Amino acid sequence: MRAVKENISSDNNKSTIIVVGMIPPPINGNAIICEIVSNFFSECGIDVISLNTSAGFNRPRSMYILIRAFNYFKAILSMFKYVFRYNRSVLVNINGDLGIIFSISAVLFARLLGYKVFMYHHSSRYTLRKSWLGSVLVFLGGSRALHVLCSDIMARDMATLYQAARHFLVIDNSAFVKPKENSVIYRRSPRRIGFISNLSVGKGLDITFDVLRSLRGRVDIDWSLVVAGRTSDRCTEAVIQSAKCEFGSDLEFRGAVLGEEKEKFFQDIEILLFPSTYKHETQSLVVPEAQSYAIPVIAHDHAYIRTLFLHGGWDAIKPGVGFVKQASDIIVRLTEYSVEYERASCIALSNFLESHNKGRLQLQTLALLVSGSPLLKTTEIVFH
């Protein structure tokens, strides 16, 4: 990190980057990564102009769209304001679905005004299958644009689908989770299950309840489930209320957790379930965060989540009717064989630390590229 700062600060003319994207609130992976990257650039001595495109939460859809459109309009106006800055860049955090139209507008004006263009892709919606809006985005970004993604597989998918995209940098999501080696608690067996996310059926809340139901019917053990997160709709609230009536004291609902409350959540659980089929999922931040506490994770093999399980500890299972049984079998086995559980915990932490360290190096590479460092020249495809 010190070497990066020294290299960037060695040039008397300070580099400027406009970061276009959501900043918390609301709390989601896209916004968290955008904020961390912006702060990292500032720490490296780069002049950062953060342009928040968030519309908050719990707004009517029409109002949400209007606010986001206005925020992107302000972001584009800001590009004109800083157009005469030295070594200027724009980093656009790309939206999914029709929200990508906002991203396209920001990328278009950044290129027309002569900015270096960086695009951070937070959605698998247009990398798992080709999208005409994705094609427009890549075309307007130009062949010199740098595309930042969470995994080698995601980069290869994008390179295959969009031939106009030529420069890639992979930053594993583990880079955005702080190591917690000194506070890691090695548990003996996974009897206390955890689930944390923005709560919705798409994130796998209903499947998590199915796993608890399966465990209670198979083994005479006092299983419990701790659920944390903000509910996203009335349907989800109804699912939670029904589960509370069914599971009673075996289900603990903590709502949204931050800071010390979030740390306590991870310290209180022994295995994490993450059966997400969310349409924009890439790797998630929840999985590496659990791994940083040496907590094994059982997840859906969806999008690019599998890339977080380098050496095991535990695994990503294909979505479908067999997930509940397979997940239950794994939890029962880890409960009966504590040595296997302890080994899974060690591997989970090892996975995280390896991915985190590589990701931080790539984050430094991104800062050097933004600064125009002569030490780095991008090739056609840059992998970690």
mmCIF file of C-alpha atoms in Angstrom:
data_model
loop_
_atom_site.group_PDB
_atom_site.id
_atom_site.type_symbol
_atom_site.label_atom_id
_atom_site.label_comp_id
_atom_site.label_asym_id
_atom_site.label_seq_id
_atom_site.Cartn_x
_atom_site.Cartn_y
_atom_site.Cartn_z
ATOM 1 C CA MET A 1 0.000 0.000 0.000
ATOM 2 C CA ARG A 2 2.819 2.406 0.882
ATOM 3 C CA ALA A 3 4.526 1.709 -2.461
ATOM 4 C CA VAL A 4 1.275 2.502 -4.288
ATOM 5 C CA LYS A 5 0.907 5.819 -2.445
ATOM 6 C CA GLU A 6 4.509 6.772 -3.130
ATOM 7 C CA ASN A 7 4.200 5.922 -6.819
ATOM 8 C CA ILE A 8 0.970 7.896 -7.202
ATOM 9 C CA SER A 9 2.183 10.879 -5.171
ATOM 10 C CA SER A 10 5.491 11.048 -7.080
ATOM 11 C CA ASP A 11 3.673 12.929 -9.845
ATOM 12 C CA ASN A 12 3.146 16.598 -8.953
ATOM 13 C CA ASN A 13 -0.161 16.646 -10.863
ATOM 14 C CA LYS A 14 -2.856 14.912 -8.866
ATOM 15 C CA SER A 15 -5.067 12.416 -10.691
ATOM 16 C CA THR A 16 -8.826 12.875 -10.530
ATOM 17 C CA ILE A 17 -11.518 10.208 -10.715
ATOM 18 C CA ILE A 18 -15.276 10.673 -10.738
ATOM 19 C CA VAL A 19 -16.957 7.665 -9.133
ATOM 20 C CA VAL A 20 -20.554 7.245 -10.287
ATOM 21 C CA GLY A 21 -22.562 4.794 -8.213
ATOM 22 C CA MET A 22 -24.670 4.100 -5.169
ATOM 23 C CA ILE A 23 -23.359 4.886 -1.700
ATOM 24 C CA PRO A 24 -25.113 3.519 1.428
ATOM 25 C CA PRO A 25 -27.902 3.781 2.393
ATOM 26 C CA PRO A 26 -29.390 1.453 1.347
ATOM 27 C CA ILE A 27 -26.966 -1.281 2.365
ATOM 28 C CA ASN A 28 -26.215 -3.642 -0.503
ATOM 29 C CA GLY A 29 -23.105 -5.145 -2.071
ATOM 30 C CA ASN A 30 -22.991 -2.669 -4.952
ATOM 31 C CA ALA A 31 -23.111 0.362 -2.644
ATOM 32 C CA ILE A 32 -20.656 -1.071 -0.105
ATOM 33 C CA ILE A 33 -18.049 -1.850 -2.781
ATOM 34 C CA CYS A 34 -18.514 1.564 -4.408
ATOM 35 C CA GLU A 35 -17.884 3.314 -1.072
ATOM 36 C CA ILE A 36 -14.842 1.174 -0.186
ATOM 37 C CA VAL A 37 -13.244 1.683 -3.613
ATOM 38 C CA SER A 38 -13.789 5.458 -3.411
ATOM 39 C CA ASN A 39 -12.198 5.601 0.048
ATOM 40 C CA PHE A 40 -9.270 3.473 -1.147
ATOM 41 C CA PHE A 41 -8.582 5.862 -4.022
ATOM 42 C CA SER A 42 -8.573 8.779 -1.573
ATOM 43 C CA GLU A 43 -6.123 6.977 0.712
ATOM 44 C CA CYS A 44 -3.842 6.492 -2.307
ATOM 45 C CA GLY A 45 -3.728 10.239 -2.948
ATOM 46 C CA ILE A 46 -6.178 10.333 -5.867
ATOM 47 C CA ASP A 47 -8.668 13.215 -5.937
ATOM 48 C CA VAL A 48 -12.061 11.470 -5.729
ATOM 49 C CA ILE A 49 -15.381 13.056 -6.654
ATOM 50 C CA SER A 50 -18.098 10.675 -5.444
ATOM 51 C CA LEU A 51 -21.442 11.119 -7.184
ATOM 52 C CA ASN A 52 -24.112 9.204 -5.322
ATOM 53 C CA THR A 53 -26.837 7.798 -7.595
ATOM 54 C CA SER A 54 -28.803 6.095 -4.815
ATOM 55 C CA ALA A 55 -32.513 6.830 -4.497
ATOM 56 C CA GLY A 56 -32.742 5.510 -0.930
ATOM 57 C CA PHE A 57 -35.241 2.754 -0.160
ATOM 58 C CA ASN A 58 -38.955 2.137 0.389
ATOM 59 C CA ARG A 59 -39.929 4.601 -2.333
ATOM 60 C CA PRO A 60 -42.696 4.172 -4.922
ATOM 61 C CA ARG A 61 -41.189 2.828 -8.155
ATOM 62 C CA SER A 62 -41.994 5.933 -10.202
ATOM 63 C CA MET A 63 -40.383 8.180 -7.579
ATOM 64 C CA TYR A 64 -37.371 5.842 -7.355
ATOM 65 C CA ILE A 65 -36.785 6.049 -11.126
ATOM 66 C CA LEU A 66 -37.156 9.846 -11.186
ATOM 67 C CA ILE A 67 -34.672 10.323 -8.347
ATOM 68 C CA ARG A 68 -32.119 8.014 -9.947
ATOM 69 C CA ALA A 69 -32.526 9.750 -13.333
ATOM 70 C CA PHE A 70 -31.970 13.141 -11.669
ATOM 71 C CA ASN A 71 -28.887 11.851 -9.842
ATOM 72 C CA TYR A 72 -27.380 10.581 -13.097
ATOM 73 C CA PHE A 73 -28.165 13.920 -14.748
ATOM 74 C CA LYS A 74 -26.209 15.653 -11.964
ATOM 75 C CA ALA A 75 -23.359 13.169 -12.410
ATOM 76 C CA ILE A 76 -23.133 13.971 -16.121
ATOM 77 C CA LEU A 77 -23.130 17.721 -15.406
ATOM 78 C CA SER A 78 -20.261 17.151 -12.977
ATOM 79 C CA MET A 79 -18.231 15.570 -15.779
ATOM 80 C CA PHE A 80 -18.381 18.910 -17.612
ATOM 81 C CA LYS A 81 -17.234 20.678 -14.452
ATOM 82 C CA TYR A 82 -14.042 18.643 -14.137
ATOM 83 C CA VAL A 83 -13.310 18.238 -17.838
ATOM 84 C CA PHE A 84 -10.089 20.289 -17.656
ATOM 85 C CA ARG A 85 -8.599 18.333 -14.744
ATOM 86 C CA TYR A 86 -5.269 16.557 -15.235
ATOM 87 C CA ASN A 87 -5.365 12.772 -15.799
ATOM 88 C CA ARG A 88 -9.101 12.476 -15.324
ATOM 89 C CA SER A 89 -11.060 9.245 -15.181
ATOM 90 C CA VAL A 90 -14.615 8.089 -14.590
ATOM 91 C CA LEU A 91 -15.508 4.870 -12.792
ATOM 92 C CA VAL A 92 -19.117 3.881 -13.458
ATOM 93 C CA ASN A 93 -20.640 1.204 -11.227
ATOM 94 C CA ILE A 94 -22.893 -0.609 -13.669
ATOM 95 C CA ASN A 95 -26.546 -1.292 -12.901
ATOM 96 C CA GLY A 96 -28.526 -4.331 -14.022
ATOM 97 C CA ASP A 97 -31.869 -4.672 -15.839
ATOM 98 C CA LEU A 98 -33.208 -1.396 -17.280
ATOM 99 C CA GLY A 99 -31.082 0.533 -14.786
ATOM 100 C CA ILE A 100 -28.199 -0.173 -17.138
ATOM 101 C CA ILE A 101 -29.624 2.615 -19.324
ATOM 102 C CA PHE A 102 -28.505 5.110 -16.666
ATOM 103 C CA SER A 103 -25.055 3.525 -16.688
ATOM 104 C CA ILE A 104 -24.919 3.741 -20.481
ATOM 105 C CA SER A 105 -25.627 7.485 -20.355
ATOM 106 C CA ALA A 106 -22.806 8.048 -17.848
ATOM 107 C CA VAL A 107 -20.349 5.956 -19.884
ATOM 108 C CA LEU A 108 -21.307 7.721 -23.132
ATOM 109 C CA PHE A 109 -20.706 11.233 -21.767
ATOM 110 C CA ALA A 110 -17.506 10.173 -19.999
ATOM 111 C CA ARG A 111 -16.103 8.962 -23.308
ATOM 112 C CA LEU A 112 -17.335 11.966 -25.317
ATOM 113 C CA LEU A 113 -15.631 14.288 -22.825
ATOM 114 C CA GLY A 114 -12.338 12.436 -23.101
ATOM 115 C CA TYR A 115 -12.252 10.729 -19.695
ATOM 116 C CA LYS A 116 -10.545 7.382 -19.188
ATOM 117 C CA VAL A 117 -13.428 4.953 -18.711
ATOM 118 C CA PHE A 118 -13.555 2.292 -15.982
ATOM 119 C CA MET A 119 -16.636 0.106 -15.530
ATOM 120 C CA TYR A 120 -17.289 -1.930 -12.372
ATOM 121 C CA HIS A 121 -19.744 -4.733 -13.061
ATOM 122 C CA HIS A 122 -21.932 -5.748 -10.093
ATOM 123 C CA SER A 123 -24.554 -7.819 -11.905
ATOM 124 C CA SER A 124 -24.425 -11.237 -13.562
ATOM 125 C CA ARG A 125 -27.657 -10.462 -15.397
ATOM 126 C CA TYR A 126 -25.835 -9.566 -18.627
ATOM 127 C CA THR A 127 -22.653 -11.655 -18.177
ATOM 128 C CA LEU A 128 -24.311 -15.072 -17.884
ATOM 129 C CA ARG A 129 -26.273 -14.408 -21.075
ATOM 130 C CA LYS A 130 -25.923 -11.777 -23.762
ATOM 131 C CA SER A 131 -27.977 -8.622 -23.451
ATOM 132 C CA TRP A 132 -28.491 -6.033 -26.176
ATOM 133 C CA LEU A 133 -28.192 -3.302 -23.533
ATOM 134 C CA GLY A 134 -24.941 -4.909 -22.408
ATOM 135 C CA SER A 135 -23.729 -4.779 -26.008
ATOM 136 C CA VAL A 136 -24.599 -1.073 -26.233
ATOM 137 C CA LEU A 137 -22.786 -0.400 -22.948
ATOM 138 C CA VAL A 138 -19.591 -2.147 -24.045
ATOM 139 C CA PHE A 139 -19.659 -0.571 -27.523
ATOM 140 C CA LEU A 140 -20.083 2.966 -26.191
ATOM 141 C CA GLY A 141 -17.390 2.397 -23.563
ATOM 142 C CA GLY A 142 -14.896 1.723 -26.320
ATOM 143 C CA SER A 143 -12.124 -0.819 -26.717
ATOM 144 C CA ARG A 144 -9.851 1.035 -24.269
ATOM 145 C CA ALA A 145 -12.289 0.869 -21.343
ATOM 146 C CA LEU A 146 -11.246 -1.269 -18.366
ATOM 147 C CA HIS A 147 -13.869 -3.673 -17.059
ATOM 148 C CA VAL A 148 -13.617 -4.617 -13.371
ATOM 149 C CA LEU A 149 -15.248 -7.899 -12.330
ATOM 150 C CA CYS A 150 -15.272 -10.263 -9.348
ATOM 151 C CA SER A 151 -13.866 -13.459 -10.892
ATOM 152 C CA ASP A 152 -11.879 -14.897 -13.786
ATOM 153 C CA ILE A 153 -14.960 -16.827 -14.927
ATOM 154 C CA MET A 154 -17.064 -13.661 -14.997
ATOM 155 C CA ALA A 155 -14.337 -11.925 -17.032
ATOM 156 C CA ARG A 156 -14.155 -14.821 -19.484
ATOM 157 C CA ASP A 157 -17.942 -14.883 -19.821
ATOM 158 C CA MET A 158 -17.947 -11.193 -20.640
ATOM 159 C CA ALA A 159 -15.043 -11.521 -23.080
ATOM 160 C CA THR A 160 -16.932 -14.304 -24.869
ATOM 161 C CA LEU A 161 -20.255 -12.452 -25.056
ATOM 162 C CA TYR A 162 -18.931 -8.980 -25.849
ATOM 163 C CA GLN A 163 -15.936 -8.980 -28.166
ATOM 164 C CA ALA A 164 -15.625 -5.188 -27.983
ATOM 165 C CA ALA A 165 -14.580 -5.579 -24.324
ATOM 166 C CA ARG A 166 -10.825 -6.143 -24.281
ATOM 167 C CA HIS A 167 -9.376 -5.053 -20.950
ATOM 168 C CA PHE A 168 -10.342 -6.746 -17.689
ATOM 169 C CA LEU A 169 -9.251 -6.577 -14.075
ATOM 170 C CA VAL A 170 -10.469 -9.157 -11.555
ATOM 171 C CA ILE A 171 -10.994 -8.076 -7.942
ATOM 172 C CA ASP A 172 -12.449 -10.817 -5.730
ATOM 173 C CA ASN A 173 -15.209 -9.573 -3.408
ATOM 174 C CA SER A 174 -13.157 -10.905 -0.489
ATOM 175 C CA ALA A 175 -10.985 -7.795 -0.951
ATOM 176 C CA PHE A 176 -13.788 -5.697 0.538
ATOM 177 C CA VAL A 177 -14.052 -7.692 3.779
ATOM 178 C CA LYS A 178 -11.616 -6.986 6.603
ATOM 179 C CA PRO A 179 -9.696 -9.970 8.032
ATOM 180 C CA LYS A 180 -10.694 -10.885 11.581
ATOM 181 C CA GLU A 181 -8.068 -13.476 12.483
ATOM 182 C CA ASN A 182 -7.712 -12.229 16.073
ATOM 183 C CA SER A 183 -11.439 -12.558 16.781
ATOM 184 C CA VAL A 184 -12.051 -15.898 15.061
ATOM 185 C CA ILE A 185 -13.837 -18.442 17.238
ATOM 186 C CA TYR A 186 -13.431 -22.075 16.195
ATOM 187 C CA ARG A 187 -16.676 -23.918 16.975
ATOM 188 C CA ARG A 188 -17.174 -27.597 17.635
ATOM 189 C CA SER A 189 -20.306 -28.383 15.594
ATOM 190 C CA PRO A 190 -22.899 -26.513 13.482
ATOM 191 C CA ARG A 191 -26.102 -26.559 15.530
ATOM 192 C CA ARG A 192 -26.757 -22.829 15.224
ATOM 193 C CA ILE A 193 -27.430 -21.889 11.598
ATOM 194 C CA GLY A 194 -27.280 -18.362 10.231
ATOM 195 C CA PHE A 195 -28.820 -16.498 7.327
ATOM 196 C CA ILE A 196 -28.064 -12.834 6.575
ATOM 197 C CA SER A 197 -29.048 -10.760 3.561
ATOM 198 C CA ASN A 198 -31.550 -8.205 2.349
ATOM 199 C CA LEU A 199 -34.394 -10.573 3.118
ATOM 200 C CA SER A 200 -36.375 -11.844 0.168
ATOM 201 C CA VAL A 201 -37.458 -15.113 -1.390
ATOM 202 C CA GLY A 202 -34.922 -14.562 -4.192
ATOM 203 C CA LYS A 203 -32.118 -14.469 -1.648
ATOM 204 C CA GLY A 204 -33.157 -17.907 -0.385
ATOM 205 C CA LEU A 205 -34.979 -17.151 2.872
ATOM 206 C CA ASP A 206 -37.759 -19.667 2.161
ATOM 207 C CA ILE A 207 -35.230 -22.394 1.293
ATOM 208 C CA THR A 208 -33.358 -21.691 4.541
ATOM 209 C CA PHE A 209 -36.582 -22.324 6.462
ATOM 210 C CA ASP A 210 -37.014 -25.572 4.503
ATOM 211 C CA VAL A 211 -33.541 -26.713 5.625
ATOM 212 C CA LEU A 212 -34.365 -26.016 9.280
ATOM 213 C CA ARG A 213 -37.647 -27.887 8.860
ATOM 214 C CA SER A 214 -35.783 -30.854 7.363
ATOM 215 C CA LEU A 215 -33.205 -30.931 10.185
ATOM 216 C CA ARG A 216 -35.863 -30.812 12.899
ATOM 217 C CA GLY A 217 -37.558 -33.813 11.323
ATOM 218 C CA ARG A 218 -34.411 -35.932 10.987
ATOM 219 C CA VAL A 219 -32.175 -35.635 14.041
ATOM 220 C CA ASP A 220 -33.051 -35.151 17.699
ATOM 221 C CA ILE A 221 -30.869 -32.080 18.175
ATOM 222 C CA ASP A 222 -31.850 -28.601 19.327
ATOM 223 C CA TRP A 223 -31.299 -26.819 15.997
ATOM 224 C CA SER A 224 -31.739 -23.063 15.839
ATOM 225 C CA LEU A 225 -31.697 -20.476 13.084
ATOM 226 C CA VAL A 226 -30.614 -16.838 13.384
ATOM 227 C CA VAL A 227 -31.903 -14.555 10.615
ATOM 228 C CA ALA A 228 -30.601 -11.029 10.075
ATOM 229 C CA GLY A 229 -31.426 -8.438 7.459
ATOM 230 C CA ARG A 230 -33.948 -5.874 6.308
ATOM 231 C CA THR A 231 -37.216 -7.165 4.838
ATOM 232 C CA SER A 232 -37.788 -6.018 1.282
ATOM 233 C CA ASP A 233 -41.536 -6.516 0.801
ATOM 234 C CA ARG A 234 -44.791 -7.601 2.434
ATOM 235 C CA CYS A 235 -44.550 -11.088 0.968
ATOM 236 C CA THR A 236 -41.233 -11.625 2.772
ATOM 237 C CA GLU A 237 -42.692 -10.272 6.009
ATOM 238 C CA ALA A 238 -45.543 -12.771 5.736
ATOM 239 C CA VAL A 239 -43.053 -15.639 5.214
ATOM 240 C CA ILE A 240 -41.142 -14.558 8.332
ATOM 241 C CA GLN A 241 -44.279 -14.285 10.470
ATOM 242 C CA SER A 242 -45.386 -17.755 9.376
ATOM 243 C CA ALA A 243 -41.930 -19.168 10.222
ATOM 244 C CA LYS A 244 -42.000 -17.533 13.667
ATOM 245 C CA CYS A 245 -45.269 -19.287 14.427
ATOM 246 C CA GLU A 246 -43.922 -22.633 13.197
ATOM 247 C CA PHE A 247 -40.434 -22.635 14.752
ATOM 248 C CA GLY A 248 -41.050 -20.604 17.904
ATOM 249 C CA SER A 249 -37.924 -20.027 19.985
ATOM 250 C CA ASP A 250 -35.799 -22.007 17.496
ATOM 251 C CA LEU A 251 -35.979 -19.019 15.139
ATOM 252 C CA GLU A 252 -34.375 -15.735 16.124
ATOM 253 C CA PHE A 253 -34.996 -12.734 13.902
ATOM 254 C CA ARG A 254 -32.617 -9.801 14.490
ATOM 255 C CA GLY A 255 -33.544 -7.427 11.674
ATOM 256 C CA ALA A 256 -30.909 -5.265 10.010
ATOM 257 C CA VAL A 257 -27.517 -5.522 11.747
ATOM 258 C CA LEU A 258 -24.490 -3.239 11.424
ATOM 259 C CA GLY A 259 -21.178 -2.796 13.208
ATOM 260 C CA GLU A 260 -20.978 -4.643 16.528
ATOM 261 C CA GLU A 261 -24.423 -6.198 16.014
ATOM 262 C CA LYS A 262 -23.263 -7.719 12.750
ATOM 263 C CA GLU A 263 -20.065 -8.992 14.365
ATOM 264 C CA LYS A 264 -22.136 -10.573 17.130
ATOM 265 C CA PHE A 265 -24.345 -12.252 14.525
ATOM 266 C CA PHE A 266 -21.358 -14.027 12.974
ATOM 267 C CA GLN A 267 -19.925 -14.928 16.374
ATOM 268 C CA ASP A 268 -23.258 -16.477 17.394
ATOM 269 C CA ILE A 269 -23.665 -18.810 14.405
ATOM 270 C CA GLU A 270 -21.787 -21.955 13.406
ATOM 271 C CA ILE A 271 -22.685 -22.404 9.755
ATOM 272 C CA LEU A 272 -24.122 -20.037 7.158
ATOM 273 C CA LEU A 273 -26.761 -20.870 4.570
ATOM 274 C CA PHE A 274 -26.846 -18.716 1.437
ATOM 275 C CA PRO A 275 -29.190 -20.369 -1.124
ATOM 276 C CA SER A 276 -29.517 -17.223 -3.239
ATOM 277 C CA THR A 277 -30.920 -17.237 -6.768
ATOM 278 C CA TYR A 278 -31.002 -13.433 -6.931
ATOM 279 C CA LYS A 279 -30.900 -12.409 -10.587
ATOM 280 C CA HIS A 280 -28.047 -9.899 -10.161
ATOM 281 C CA GLU A 281 -25.895 -12.027 -7.829
ATOM 282 C CA THR A 282 -22.172 -12.210 -8.614
ATOM 283 C CA GLN A 283 -20.128 -13.540 -5.667
ATOM 284 C CA SER A 284 -21.917 -11.809 -2.773
ATOM 285 C CA LEU A 285 -20.218 -10.149 0.187
ATOM 286 C CA VAL A 286 -22.015 -12.309 2.745
ATOM 287 C CA VAL A 287 -20.098 -15.490 1.874
ATOM 288 C CA PRO A 288 -16.557 -14.046 2.263
ATOM 289 C CA GLU A 289 -17.662 -12.222 5.405
ATOM 290 C CA ALA A 290 -18.731 -15.535 6.973
ATOM 291 C CA GLN A 291 -15.476 -17.144 5.817
ATOM 292 C CA SER A 292 -13.514 -14.358 7.517
ATOM 293 C CA TYR A 293 -14.956 -15.667 10.805
ATOM 294 C CA ALA A 294 -13.975 -19.262 9.885
ATOM 295 C CA ILE A 295 -17.632 -20.145 9.326
ATOM 296 C CA PRO A 296 -18.342 -22.838 6.691
ATOM 297 C CA VAL A 297 -20.919 -21.809 4.110
ATOM 298 C CA ILE A 298 -23.457 -23.861 2.159
ATOM 299 C CA ALA A 299 -24.645 -21.845 -0.815
ATOM 300 C CA HIS A 300 -26.418 -22.213 -4.113
ATOM 301 C CA ASP A 301 -24.121 -22.776 -7.079
ATOM 302 C CA HIS A 302 -25.519 -19.645 -8.671
ATOM 303 C CA ALA A 303 -23.740 -17.027 -10.810
ATOM 304 C CA TYR A 304 -20.118 -16.824 -9.576
ATOM 305 C CA ILE A 305 -20.532 -17.837 -5.923
ATOM 306 C CA ARG A 306 -18.634 -21.115 -6.463
ATOM 307 C CA THR A 307 -15.424 -19.151 -7.102
ATOM 308 C CA LEU A 308 -15.319 -18.340 -3.370
ATOM 309 C CA PHE A 309 -14.801 -22.017 -2.491
ATOM 310 C CA LEU A 310 -11.245 -22.496 -3.733
ATOM 311 C CA HIS A 311 -10.392 -25.475 -1.544
ATOM 312 C CA GLY A 312 -13.698 -26.405 0.089
ATOM 313 C CA GLY A 313 -15.054 -25.221 3.449
ATOM 314 C CA TRP A 314 -17.927 -25.932 2.492
ATOM 315 C CA ASP A 315 -19.539 -25.892 -0.945
ATOM 316 C CA ALA A 316 -21.958 -24.481 -3.517
ATOM 317 C CA ILE A 317 -24.803 -26.868 -4.437
ATOM 318 C CA LYS A 318 -26.786 -26.617 -7.643
ATOM 319 C CA PRO A 319 -30.223 -25.023 -7.122
ATOM 320 C CA GLY A 320 -33.200 -27.353 -7.314
ATOM 321 C CA VAL A 321 -35.308 -29.779 -5.346
ATOM 322 C CA GLY A 322 -32.249 -31.614 -4.042
ATOM 323 C CA PHE A 323 -30.673 -28.622 -2.297
ATOM 324 C CA VAL A 324 -32.556 -28.974 0.993
ATOM 325 C CA LYS A 325 -31.651 -32.656 1.390
ATOM 326 C CA GLN A 326 -27.999 -32.155 0.414
ATOM 327 C CA ALA A 327 -27.602 -29.159 2.713
ATOM 328 C CA SER A 328 -29.246 -31.065 5.569
ATOM 329 C CA ASP A 329 -26.995 -34.082 4.970
ATOM 330 C CA ILE A 330 -23.890 -31.873 5.117
ATOM 331 C CA ILE A 331 -24.966 -30.147 8.335
ATOM 332 C CA VAL A 332 -25.811 -33.474 10.021
ATOM 333 C CA ARG A 333 -22.464 -34.950 8.969
ATOM 334 C CA LEU A 334 -20.523 -31.927 10.225
ATOM 335 C CA THR A 335 -22.432 -32.159 13.515
ATOM 336 C CA GLU A 336 -21.637 -35.847 13.970
ATOM 337 C CA TYR A 337 -17.942 -35.494 13.026
ATOM 338 C CA SER A 338 -16.518 -32.491 14.832
ATOM 339 C CA VAL A 339 -13.059 -33.022 13.311
ATOM 340 C CA GLU A 340 -14.501 -32.613 9.830
ATOM 341 C CA TYR A 341 -16.326 -29.472 10.928
ATOM 342 C CA GLU A 342 -13.175 -27.965 12.435
ATOM 343 C CA ARG A 343 -11.291 -28.732 9.224
ATOM 344 C CA ALA A 344 -14.036 -27.043 7.178
ATOM 345 C CA SER A 345 -13.745 -23.967 9.414
ATOM 346 C CA CYS A 346 -9.993 -23.773 8.870
ATOM 347 C CA ILE A 347 -10.391 -24.138 5.112
ATOM 348 C CA ALA A 348 -13.102 -21.441 5.030
ATOM 349 C CA LEU A 349 -10.743 -18.985 6.720
ATOM 350 C CA SER A 350 -7.842 -20.030 4.490
ATOM 351 C CA ASN A 351 -9.987 -19.493 1.380
ATOM 352 C CA PHE A 352 -10.907 -16.035 2.553
ATOM 353 C CA LEU A 353 -7.374 -14.927 3.417
ATOM 354 C CA GLU A 354 -5.960 -16.152 0.092
ATOM 355 C CA SER A 355 -8.692 -14.431 -1.933
ATOM 356 C CA HIS A 356 -8.559 -11.287 0.209
ATOM 357 C CA ASN A 357 -4.818 -10.829 -0.232
ATOM 358 C CA LYS A 358 -5.005 -11.330 -4.006
ATOM 359 C CA GLY A 359 -7.968 -8.985 -4.217
ATOM 360 C CA ARG A 360 -6.201 -6.216 -2.296
ATOM 361 C CA LEU A 361 -3.254 -6.446 -4.675
ATOM 362 C CA GLN A 362 -5.628 -6.069 -7.611
ATOM 363 C CA LEU A 363 -7.301 -3.106 -5.913
ATOM 364 C CA GLN A 364 -3.864 -1.476 -5.725
ATOM 365 C CA THR A 365 -3.411 -2.258 -9.425
ATOM 366 C CA LEU A 366 -6.685 -0.443 -10.139
ATOM 367 C CA ALA A 367 -5.464 2.625 -8.239
ATOM 368 C CA LEU A 368 -2.221 2.625 -10.241
ATOM 369 C CA LEU A 369 -4.160 2.351 -13.511
ATOM 370 C CA VAL A 370 -6.386 5.270 -12.488
ATOM 371 C CA SER A 371 -3.311 7.353 -11.648
ATOM 372 C CA GLY A 372 -1.790 6.606 -15.042
ATOM 373 C CA SER A 373 1.259 4.993 -13.481
ATOM 374 C CA PRO A 374 3.986 4.273 -16.050
ATOM 375 C CA LEU A 375 4.707 1.056 -14.152
ATOM 376 C CA LEU A 376 1.556 -0.574 -15.504
ATOM 377 C CA LYS A 377 0.444 -1.200 -19.040
ATOM 378 C CA THR A 378 -2.747 -3.215 -19.481
ATOM 379 C CA THR A 379 -2.725 -6.219 -21.762
ATOM 380 C CA GLU A 380 -5.731 -7.496 -23.662
ATOM 381 C CA ILE A 381 -6.957 -9.362 -20.593
ATOM 382 C CA VAL A 382 -5.655 -8.775 -17.067
ATOM 383 C CA PHE A 383 -6.415 -11.520 -14.548
ATOM 384 C CA HIS A 384 -5.348 -11.853 -10.921
#
